[in-house]
Short mmCIF file of C-alpha atoms in Angstrom, two decimals:
data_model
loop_
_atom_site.label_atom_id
_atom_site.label_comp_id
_atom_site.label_asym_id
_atom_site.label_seq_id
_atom_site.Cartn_x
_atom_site.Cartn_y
_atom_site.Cartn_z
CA UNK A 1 33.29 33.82 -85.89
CA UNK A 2 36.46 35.09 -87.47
CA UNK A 3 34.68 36.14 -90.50
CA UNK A 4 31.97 37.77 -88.53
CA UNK A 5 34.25 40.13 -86.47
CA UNK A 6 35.95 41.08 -89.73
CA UNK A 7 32.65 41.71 -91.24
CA UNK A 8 31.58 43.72 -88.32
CA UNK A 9 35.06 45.65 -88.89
CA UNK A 10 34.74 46.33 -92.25
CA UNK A 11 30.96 47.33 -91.73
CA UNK A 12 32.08 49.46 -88.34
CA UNK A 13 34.73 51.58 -91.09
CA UNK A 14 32.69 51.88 -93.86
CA UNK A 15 29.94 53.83 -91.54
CA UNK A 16 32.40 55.77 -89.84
CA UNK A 17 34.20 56.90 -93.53
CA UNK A 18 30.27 57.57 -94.59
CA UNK A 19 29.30 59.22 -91.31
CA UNK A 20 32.89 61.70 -91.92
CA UNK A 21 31.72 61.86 -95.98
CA UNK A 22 27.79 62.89 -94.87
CA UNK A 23 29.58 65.11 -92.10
CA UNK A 24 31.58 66.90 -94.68
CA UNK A 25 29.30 67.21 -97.28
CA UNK A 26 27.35 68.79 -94.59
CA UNK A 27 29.44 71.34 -93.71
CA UNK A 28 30.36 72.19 -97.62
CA UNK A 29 26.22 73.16 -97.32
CA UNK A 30 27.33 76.40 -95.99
CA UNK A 31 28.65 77.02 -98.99
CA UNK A 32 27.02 74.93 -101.71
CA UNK A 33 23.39 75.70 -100.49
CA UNK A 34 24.18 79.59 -100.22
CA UNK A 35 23.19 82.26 -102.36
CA UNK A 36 24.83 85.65 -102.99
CA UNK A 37 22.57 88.91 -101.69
CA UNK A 38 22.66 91.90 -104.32
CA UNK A 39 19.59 95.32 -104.23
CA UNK A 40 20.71 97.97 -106.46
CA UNK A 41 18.48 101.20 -105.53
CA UNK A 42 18.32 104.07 -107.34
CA UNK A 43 16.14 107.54 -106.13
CA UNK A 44 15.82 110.59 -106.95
CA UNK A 45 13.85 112.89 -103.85
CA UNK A 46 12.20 116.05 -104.08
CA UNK A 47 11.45 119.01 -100.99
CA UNK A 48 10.04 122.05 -100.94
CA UNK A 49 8.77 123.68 -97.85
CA UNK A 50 6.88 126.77 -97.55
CA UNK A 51 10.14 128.33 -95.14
CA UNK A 52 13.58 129.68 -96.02
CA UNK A 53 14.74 126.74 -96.65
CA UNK A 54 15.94 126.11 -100.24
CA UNK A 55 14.57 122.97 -102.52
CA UNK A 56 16.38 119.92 -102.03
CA UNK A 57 17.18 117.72 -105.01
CA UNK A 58 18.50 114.45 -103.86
CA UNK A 59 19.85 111.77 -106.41
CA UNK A 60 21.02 108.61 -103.86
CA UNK A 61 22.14 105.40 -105.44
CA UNK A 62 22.41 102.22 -102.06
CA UNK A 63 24.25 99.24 -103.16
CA UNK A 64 23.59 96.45 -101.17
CA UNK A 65 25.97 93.11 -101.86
CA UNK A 66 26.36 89.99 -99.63
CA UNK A 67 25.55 86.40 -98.92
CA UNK A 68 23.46 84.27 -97.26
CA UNK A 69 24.80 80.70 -96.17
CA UNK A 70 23.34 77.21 -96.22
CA UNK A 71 22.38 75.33 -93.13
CA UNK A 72 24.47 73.17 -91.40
CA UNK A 73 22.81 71.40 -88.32
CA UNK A 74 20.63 74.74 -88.11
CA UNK A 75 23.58 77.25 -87.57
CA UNK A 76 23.77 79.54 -91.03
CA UNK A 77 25.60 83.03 -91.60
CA UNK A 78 24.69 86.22 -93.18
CA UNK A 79 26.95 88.98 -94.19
CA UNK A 80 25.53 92.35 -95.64
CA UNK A 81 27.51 95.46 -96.84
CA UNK A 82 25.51 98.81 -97.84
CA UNK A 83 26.99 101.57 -99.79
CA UNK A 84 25.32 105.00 -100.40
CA UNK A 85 26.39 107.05 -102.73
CA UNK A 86 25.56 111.12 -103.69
CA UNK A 87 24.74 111.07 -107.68
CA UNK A 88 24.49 114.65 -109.11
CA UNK A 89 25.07 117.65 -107.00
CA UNK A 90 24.74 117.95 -102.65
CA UNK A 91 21.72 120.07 -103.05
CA UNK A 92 20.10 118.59 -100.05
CA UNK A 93 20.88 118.43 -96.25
CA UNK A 94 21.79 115.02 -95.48
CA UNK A 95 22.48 116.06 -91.69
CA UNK A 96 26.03 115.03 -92.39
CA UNK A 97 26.86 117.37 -95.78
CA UNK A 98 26.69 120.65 -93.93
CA UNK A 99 24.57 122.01 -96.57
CA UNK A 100 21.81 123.79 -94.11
CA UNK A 101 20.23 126.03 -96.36
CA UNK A 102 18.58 123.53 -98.16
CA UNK A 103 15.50 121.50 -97.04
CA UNK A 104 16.65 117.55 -95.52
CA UNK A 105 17.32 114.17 -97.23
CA UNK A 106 17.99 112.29 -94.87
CA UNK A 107 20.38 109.49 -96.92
CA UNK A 108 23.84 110.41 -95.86
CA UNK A 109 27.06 108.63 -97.64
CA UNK A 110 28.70 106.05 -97.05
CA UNK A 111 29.67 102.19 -96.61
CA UNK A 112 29.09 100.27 -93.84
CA UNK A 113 28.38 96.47 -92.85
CA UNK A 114 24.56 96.10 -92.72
CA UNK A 115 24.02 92.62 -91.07
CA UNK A 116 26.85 90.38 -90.09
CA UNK A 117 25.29 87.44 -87.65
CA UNK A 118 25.27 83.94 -87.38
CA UNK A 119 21.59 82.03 -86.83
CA UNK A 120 20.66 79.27 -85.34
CA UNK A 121 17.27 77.62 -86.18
CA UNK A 122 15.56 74.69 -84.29
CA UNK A 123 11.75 73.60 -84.69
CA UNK A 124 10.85 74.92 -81.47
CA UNK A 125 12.44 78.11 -82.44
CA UNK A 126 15.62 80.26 -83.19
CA UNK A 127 18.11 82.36 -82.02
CA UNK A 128 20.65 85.43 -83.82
CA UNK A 129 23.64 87.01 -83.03
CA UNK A 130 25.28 89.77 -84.04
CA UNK A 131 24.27 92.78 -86.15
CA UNK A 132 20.67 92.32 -87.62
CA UNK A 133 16.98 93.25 -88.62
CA UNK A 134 14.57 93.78 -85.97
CA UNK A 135 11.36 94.33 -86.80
CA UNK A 136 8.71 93.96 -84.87
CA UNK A 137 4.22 93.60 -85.21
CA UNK A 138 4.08 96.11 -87.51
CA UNK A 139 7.01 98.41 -86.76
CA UNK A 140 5.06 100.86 -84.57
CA UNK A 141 7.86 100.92 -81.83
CA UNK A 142 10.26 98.24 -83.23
CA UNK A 143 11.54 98.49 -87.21
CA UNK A 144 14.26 98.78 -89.64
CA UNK A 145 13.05 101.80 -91.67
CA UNK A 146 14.21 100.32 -94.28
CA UNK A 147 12.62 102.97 -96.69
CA UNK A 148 15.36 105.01 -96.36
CA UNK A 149 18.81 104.60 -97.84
CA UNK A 150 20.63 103.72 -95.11
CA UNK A 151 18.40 100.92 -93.11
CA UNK A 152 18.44 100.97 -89.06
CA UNK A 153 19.70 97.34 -88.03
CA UNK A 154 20.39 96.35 -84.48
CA UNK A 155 23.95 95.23 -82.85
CA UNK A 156 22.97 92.46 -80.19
CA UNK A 157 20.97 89.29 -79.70
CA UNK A 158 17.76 88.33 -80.83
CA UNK A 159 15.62 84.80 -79.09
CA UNK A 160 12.37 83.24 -80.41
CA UNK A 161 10.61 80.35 -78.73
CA UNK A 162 7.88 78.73 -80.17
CA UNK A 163 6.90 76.12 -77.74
CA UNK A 164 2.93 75.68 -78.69
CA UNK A 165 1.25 76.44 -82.17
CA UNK A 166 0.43 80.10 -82.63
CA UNK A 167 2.65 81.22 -79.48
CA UNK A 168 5.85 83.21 -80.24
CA UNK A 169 8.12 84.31 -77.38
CA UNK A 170 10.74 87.06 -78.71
CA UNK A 171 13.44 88.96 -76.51
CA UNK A 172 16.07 91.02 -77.62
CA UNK A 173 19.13 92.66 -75.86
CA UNK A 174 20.43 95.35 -78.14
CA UNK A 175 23.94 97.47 -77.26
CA UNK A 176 23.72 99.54 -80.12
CA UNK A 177 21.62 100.95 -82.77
CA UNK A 178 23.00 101.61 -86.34
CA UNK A 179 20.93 104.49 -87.66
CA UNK A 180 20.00 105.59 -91.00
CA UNK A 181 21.87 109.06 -89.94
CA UNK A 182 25.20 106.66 -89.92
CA UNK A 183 27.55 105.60 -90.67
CA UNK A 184 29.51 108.88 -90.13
CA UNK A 185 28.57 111.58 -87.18
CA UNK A 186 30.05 114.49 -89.49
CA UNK A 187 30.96 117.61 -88.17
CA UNK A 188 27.93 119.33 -86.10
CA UNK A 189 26.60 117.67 -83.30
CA UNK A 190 24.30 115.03 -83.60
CA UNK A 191 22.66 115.06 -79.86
CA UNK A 192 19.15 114.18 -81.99
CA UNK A 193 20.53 112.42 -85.00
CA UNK A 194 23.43 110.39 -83.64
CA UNK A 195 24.60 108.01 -86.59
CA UNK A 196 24.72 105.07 -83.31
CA UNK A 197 22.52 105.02 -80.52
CA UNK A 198 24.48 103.27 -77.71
CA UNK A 199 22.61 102.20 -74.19
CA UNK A 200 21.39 98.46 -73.21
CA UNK A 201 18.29 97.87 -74.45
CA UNK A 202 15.86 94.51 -73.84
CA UNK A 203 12.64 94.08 -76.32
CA UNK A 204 10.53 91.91 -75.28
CA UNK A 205 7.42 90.69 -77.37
CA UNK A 206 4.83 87.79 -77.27
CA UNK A 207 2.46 87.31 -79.55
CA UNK A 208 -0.89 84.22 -79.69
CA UNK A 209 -2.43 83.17 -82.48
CA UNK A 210 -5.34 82.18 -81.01
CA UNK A 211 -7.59 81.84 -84.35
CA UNK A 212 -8.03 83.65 -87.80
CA UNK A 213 -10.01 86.04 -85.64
CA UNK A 214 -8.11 86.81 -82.99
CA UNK A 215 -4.08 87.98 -82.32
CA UNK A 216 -3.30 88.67 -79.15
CA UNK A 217 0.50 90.09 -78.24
CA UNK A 218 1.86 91.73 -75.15
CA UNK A 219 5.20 93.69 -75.37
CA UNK A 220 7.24 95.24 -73.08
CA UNK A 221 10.26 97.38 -74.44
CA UNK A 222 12.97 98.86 -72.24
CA UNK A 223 15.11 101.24 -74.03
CA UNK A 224 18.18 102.51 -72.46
CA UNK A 225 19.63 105.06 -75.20
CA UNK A 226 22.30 106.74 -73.65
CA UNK A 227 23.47 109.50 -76.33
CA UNK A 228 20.49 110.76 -78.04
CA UNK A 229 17.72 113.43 -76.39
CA UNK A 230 14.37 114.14 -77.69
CA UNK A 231 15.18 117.52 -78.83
CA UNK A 232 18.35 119.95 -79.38
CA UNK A 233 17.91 121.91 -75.88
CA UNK A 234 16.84 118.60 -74.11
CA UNK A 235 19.53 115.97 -72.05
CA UNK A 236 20.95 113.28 -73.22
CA UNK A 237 19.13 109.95 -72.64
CA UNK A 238 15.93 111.84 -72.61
CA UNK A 239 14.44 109.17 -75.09
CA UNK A 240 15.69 106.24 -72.86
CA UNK A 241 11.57 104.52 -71.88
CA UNK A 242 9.66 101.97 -71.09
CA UNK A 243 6.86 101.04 -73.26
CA UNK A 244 4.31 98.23 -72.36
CA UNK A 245 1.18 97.37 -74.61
CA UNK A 246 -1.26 95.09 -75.38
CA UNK A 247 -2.44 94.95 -79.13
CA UNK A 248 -5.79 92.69 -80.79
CA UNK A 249 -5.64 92.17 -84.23
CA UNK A 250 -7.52 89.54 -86.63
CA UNK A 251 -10.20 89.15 -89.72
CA UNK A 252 -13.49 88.87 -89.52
CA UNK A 253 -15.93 88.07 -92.10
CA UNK A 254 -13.43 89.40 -94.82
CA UNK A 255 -12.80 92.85 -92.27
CA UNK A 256 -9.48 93.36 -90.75
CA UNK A 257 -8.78 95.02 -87.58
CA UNK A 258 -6.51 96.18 -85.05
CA UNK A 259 -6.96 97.63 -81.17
CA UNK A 260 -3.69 98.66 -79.24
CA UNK A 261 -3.19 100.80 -76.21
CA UNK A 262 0.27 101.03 -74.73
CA UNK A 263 1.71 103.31 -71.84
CA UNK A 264 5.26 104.72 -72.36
CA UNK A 265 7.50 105.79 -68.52
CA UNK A 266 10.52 106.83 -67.91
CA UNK A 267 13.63 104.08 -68.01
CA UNK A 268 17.27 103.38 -66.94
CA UNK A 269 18.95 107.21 -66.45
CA UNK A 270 16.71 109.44 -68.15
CA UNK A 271 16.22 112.28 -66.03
CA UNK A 272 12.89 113.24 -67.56
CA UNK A 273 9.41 111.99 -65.84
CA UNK A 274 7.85 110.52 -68.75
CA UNK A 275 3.84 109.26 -68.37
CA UNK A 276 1.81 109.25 -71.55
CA UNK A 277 -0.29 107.10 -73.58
CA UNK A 278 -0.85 105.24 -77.11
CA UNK A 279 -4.26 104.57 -78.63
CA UNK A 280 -5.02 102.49 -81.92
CA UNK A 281 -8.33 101.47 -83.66
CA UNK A 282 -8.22 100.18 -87.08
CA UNK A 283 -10.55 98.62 -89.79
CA UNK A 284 -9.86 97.67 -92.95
CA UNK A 285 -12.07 95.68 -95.95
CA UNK A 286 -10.71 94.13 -98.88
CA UNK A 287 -13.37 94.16 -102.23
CA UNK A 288 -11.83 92.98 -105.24
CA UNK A 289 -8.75 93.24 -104.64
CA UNK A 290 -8.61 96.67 -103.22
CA UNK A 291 -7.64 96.85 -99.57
CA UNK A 292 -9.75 99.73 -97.92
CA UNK A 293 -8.97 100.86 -94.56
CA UNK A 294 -9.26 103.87 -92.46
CA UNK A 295 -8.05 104.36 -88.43
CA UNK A 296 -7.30 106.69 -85.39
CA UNK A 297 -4.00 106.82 -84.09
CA UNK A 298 -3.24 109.00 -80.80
CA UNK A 299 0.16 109.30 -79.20
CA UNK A 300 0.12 111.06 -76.11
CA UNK A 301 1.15 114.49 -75.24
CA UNK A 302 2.22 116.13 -71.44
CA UNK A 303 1.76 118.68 -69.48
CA UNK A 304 4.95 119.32 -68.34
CA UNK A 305 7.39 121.76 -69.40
CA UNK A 306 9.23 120.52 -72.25
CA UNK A 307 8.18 117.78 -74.97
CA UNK A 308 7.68 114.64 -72.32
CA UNK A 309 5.04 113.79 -75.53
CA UNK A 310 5.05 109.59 -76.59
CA UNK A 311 7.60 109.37 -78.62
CA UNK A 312 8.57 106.30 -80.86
CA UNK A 313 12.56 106.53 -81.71
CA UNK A 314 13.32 103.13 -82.70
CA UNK A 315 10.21 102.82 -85.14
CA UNK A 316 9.55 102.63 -89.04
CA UNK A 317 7.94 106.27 -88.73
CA UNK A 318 7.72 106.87 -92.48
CA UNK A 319 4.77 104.35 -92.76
CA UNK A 320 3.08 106.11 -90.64
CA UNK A 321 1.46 109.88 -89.64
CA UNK A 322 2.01 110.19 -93.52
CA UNK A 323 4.94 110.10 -95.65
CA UNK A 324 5.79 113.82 -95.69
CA UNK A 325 7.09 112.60 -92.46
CA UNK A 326 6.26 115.83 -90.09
CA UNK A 327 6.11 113.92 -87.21
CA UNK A 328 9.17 112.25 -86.67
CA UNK A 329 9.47 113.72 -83.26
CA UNK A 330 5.75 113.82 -81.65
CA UNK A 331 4.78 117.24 -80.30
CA UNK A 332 4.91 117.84 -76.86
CA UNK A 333 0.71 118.49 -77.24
CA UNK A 334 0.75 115.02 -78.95
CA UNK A 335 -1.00 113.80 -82.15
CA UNK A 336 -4.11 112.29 -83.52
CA UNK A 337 -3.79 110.98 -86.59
CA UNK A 338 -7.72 110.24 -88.73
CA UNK A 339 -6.62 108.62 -92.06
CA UNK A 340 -8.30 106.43 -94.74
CA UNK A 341 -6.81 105.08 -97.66
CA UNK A 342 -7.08 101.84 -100.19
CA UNK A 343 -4.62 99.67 -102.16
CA UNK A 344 -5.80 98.39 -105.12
CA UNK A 345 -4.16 96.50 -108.17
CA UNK A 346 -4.08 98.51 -111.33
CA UNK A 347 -2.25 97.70 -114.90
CA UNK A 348 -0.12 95.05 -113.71
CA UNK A 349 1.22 97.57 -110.60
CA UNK A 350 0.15 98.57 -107.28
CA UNK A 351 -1.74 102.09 -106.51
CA UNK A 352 -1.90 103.45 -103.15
CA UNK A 353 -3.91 106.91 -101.82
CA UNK A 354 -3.84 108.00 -98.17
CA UNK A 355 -5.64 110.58 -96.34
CA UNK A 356 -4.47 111.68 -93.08
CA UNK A 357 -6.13 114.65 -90.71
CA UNK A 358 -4.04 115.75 -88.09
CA UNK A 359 -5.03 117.50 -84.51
CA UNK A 360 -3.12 117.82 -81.26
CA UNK A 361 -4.27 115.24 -78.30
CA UNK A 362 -4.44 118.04 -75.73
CA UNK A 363 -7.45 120.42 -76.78
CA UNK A 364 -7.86 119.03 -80.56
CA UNK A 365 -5.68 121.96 -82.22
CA UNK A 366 -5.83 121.28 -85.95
CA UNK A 367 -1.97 120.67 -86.98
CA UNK A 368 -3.20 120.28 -90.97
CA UNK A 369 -3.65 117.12 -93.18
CA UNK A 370 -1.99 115.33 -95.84
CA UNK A 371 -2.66 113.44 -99.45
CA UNK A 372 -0.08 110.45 -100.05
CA UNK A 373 -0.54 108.77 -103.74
CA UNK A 374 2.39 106.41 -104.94
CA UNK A 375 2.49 103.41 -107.77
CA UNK A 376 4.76 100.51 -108.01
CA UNK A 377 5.00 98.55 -111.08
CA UNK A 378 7.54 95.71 -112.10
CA UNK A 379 9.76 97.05 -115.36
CA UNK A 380 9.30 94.42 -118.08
CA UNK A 381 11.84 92.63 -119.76
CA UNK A 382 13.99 92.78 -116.06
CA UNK A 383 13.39 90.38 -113.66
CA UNK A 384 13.48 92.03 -110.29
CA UNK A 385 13.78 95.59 -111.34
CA UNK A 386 10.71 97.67 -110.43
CA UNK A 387 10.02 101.27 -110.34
CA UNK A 388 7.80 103.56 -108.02
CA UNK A 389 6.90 106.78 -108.12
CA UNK A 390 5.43 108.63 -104.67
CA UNK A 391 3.87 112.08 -104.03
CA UNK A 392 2.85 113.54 -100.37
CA UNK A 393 1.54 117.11 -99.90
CA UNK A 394 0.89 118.33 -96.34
CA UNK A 395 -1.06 121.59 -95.72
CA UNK A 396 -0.41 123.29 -92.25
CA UNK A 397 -2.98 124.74 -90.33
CA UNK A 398 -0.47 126.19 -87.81
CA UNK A 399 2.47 127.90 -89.08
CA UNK A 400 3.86 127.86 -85.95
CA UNK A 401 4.18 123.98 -85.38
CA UNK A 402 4.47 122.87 -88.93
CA UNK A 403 5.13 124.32 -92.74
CA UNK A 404 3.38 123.78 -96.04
CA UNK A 405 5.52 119.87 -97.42
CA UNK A 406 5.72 118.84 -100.83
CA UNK A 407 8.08 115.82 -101.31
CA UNK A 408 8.32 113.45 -104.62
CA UNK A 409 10.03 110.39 -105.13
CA UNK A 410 11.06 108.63 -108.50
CA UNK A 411 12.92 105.69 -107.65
CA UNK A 412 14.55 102.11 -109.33
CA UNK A 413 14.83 99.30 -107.25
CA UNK A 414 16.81 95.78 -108.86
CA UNK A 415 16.83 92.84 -106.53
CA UNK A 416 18.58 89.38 -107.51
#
């Protein structure tokens, strides 16, 4: 018996040294099983604009450095710094530069923390705190804009439960929004632009797989933003809504599609009455390898006084309405957007072409239309580096809501 309780001693330490030794060698995962985060991104942006405004010529360099932890018993870490730097000459208006009488970059300088969370991550789903990526469907109301220099991330916390195959649950409360205007306000005030948008904000988004066919996700997001208004002469907080939609996407018989209508109110302490409507039908075929598709897009307008028009602040807007972004801010006689456009694989690279015609929702006004051509292509010899170059010409139909836009893009991206 002796021998057995000293057995069952000796057996009792040596699991309780290996259970400390696996609990360790856990927690050194963090570390071990981590890798470092480093985007180098090089552009140089062209603007000219049938106005007064001089040409801008833009040369931006974003440095992006950080790291990504392990795992340890599903709780990881991320920490991201950005900087943005001016290469060349200001001749641009970065909305932060002062220089006014040149057409607008938007890619201001500076250095600021771009993520810095902590994660947790559990098979029946996850959860993030801290500042982060939000990006949501396909960034319609919801997104990062990460094409410009200076992505929009998202102070706050972020849930996803995943309780039955194909169903997603997702709600966010967000304090503050970390523009790509930021991270400095400058010296003119930035009632439109502000580099943070603060207000309490709650996203909330489910989405059901229910086959390859068929996508179904409801949404429902409530955005307080306290210190921004729609336009200069409008009052702060006039953006602050609540947007609730139901979207249907899926692929059938090798076509792709997508149906969404949302309704956009007022919310929290905006004093504006806000009632319009979002429509969406979408079709796409890929043949070859070339991804064909063509929609209709229609954002509300009002007819009140003042622009009470759908409006989208908190979206990726550049991938969509065209890339000669004249839309940022919808009109207060709202948009419809026609467009068609492929993606096809050409000479080891990617080629895009977009065609977008452009009316008013409230009595079918023609605002113009737009070409967008761009082409991606991997450098060789340099693993990760890849260039792009990107053209968009808009041609107004009404001087008096928009101006002739031609904007170019050469740009180097390096990703490790």
């Amino acid at each position: 018996m002796r021998m057995n309780k000293l057995s069952l001693l000796s057996l009792a330490v040596t699991a309780t040294t290996f259970s400390h030794a696996a609990h360790a060698e856990d927690l050194g995962n963090l570390f071990t099983q981590g890798k470092p985060i480093l985007d180098a991104r090089y552009r140089f942006e062209n603007v000219d604009q049938d106005n007064a405004l001089r040409d801008a010529n833009a040369q931006t360099l974003r440095t992006r450095v950080g790291f990504q932890s392990g795992k340890w018993y599903g709780l990881s870490g991320l920490v991201e710094v950005d900087n943005v730097s001016r290469l060349g000459d200001a001749a641009y208006n970065d909305t932060r530069n002062g220089q006014k009488e040149y057409a607008m970059v938007v890619d201001p300088d500076g250095t600021e923390f771009n993520q810095a969370l902590v994660r947790y991550d559990h098979q029946y789903g996850n959860g993030v705190f801290g500042r982060q990526r939000v990006n949501l469907d396909n960034q319609r109301f919801i997104g990062g804009v990460a094409w410009r220099q200076n992505e929009q991330t998202y102070d706050g916390a972020l849930a996803q439960l995943k309780p039955l195959d194909g169903l997603t649950l997702t709600y966010a409360y967000v304090d503050n929004i970390n523009t790509i205007f930021g991270p400095d306000n400058g010296r003119y005030d930035n009632r439109t632009n502000p580099a943070n948008i603060e207000g309490h904000s709650h996203l909330i988004n489910a989405q059901y797989v229910v086959m390859p066919e068929l996508t179904v996700t409801a949404y429902s997001y409530l955005l307080g933003l306290d210190n921004i208004a729609v336009t200069t002469t409008a009052p702060l907080g006039s953006l602050s809504s609540k947007t609730s939609g139901l979207r249907l996407n899926g692929l059938v018989a090798g076509f792709s599609y997508a149906l969404e209508y949302a309704q956009q109110k007022d919310y929290a302490d905006n004093p504006v009455d806000l009632d319009s409507e979002y429509y969406l039908a979408e079709l796409g075929y890929t043949l070859k390898g070339v991804q064909l598709k063509g929609g209709y897009e229609v954002l509300g307008g009002d007819n009140g006084p003042g622009n009470h028009a759908f409006q989208t602040p908190l979206a990726t807007k550049h991938i969509f309405q065209g890339w000669a972004d004249q839309f940022l801010t919808t009109p207060a006689d709202g948009i419809e957007d026609a467009y068609v456009g492929f993606t096809a694989p050409l000479a080891g690279g990617t080629l895009q072409a977009w065609y977008h015609d452009f009316k008013t929702e409230r009595n079918s006004d023609s605002y113009g239309d737009e070409i967008d051509l761009s082409y991606a292509h991997p450098i060789p010899g340099v693993k990760g580096l890849v260039g792009l170059a990107k053209y968009a010409s808009y041609r107004s139909d009404d001087e008096a809501r928009t101006v002739d836009t031609d904007k170019v893009w050469l740009q180097l991206q390096y990703t490790f």
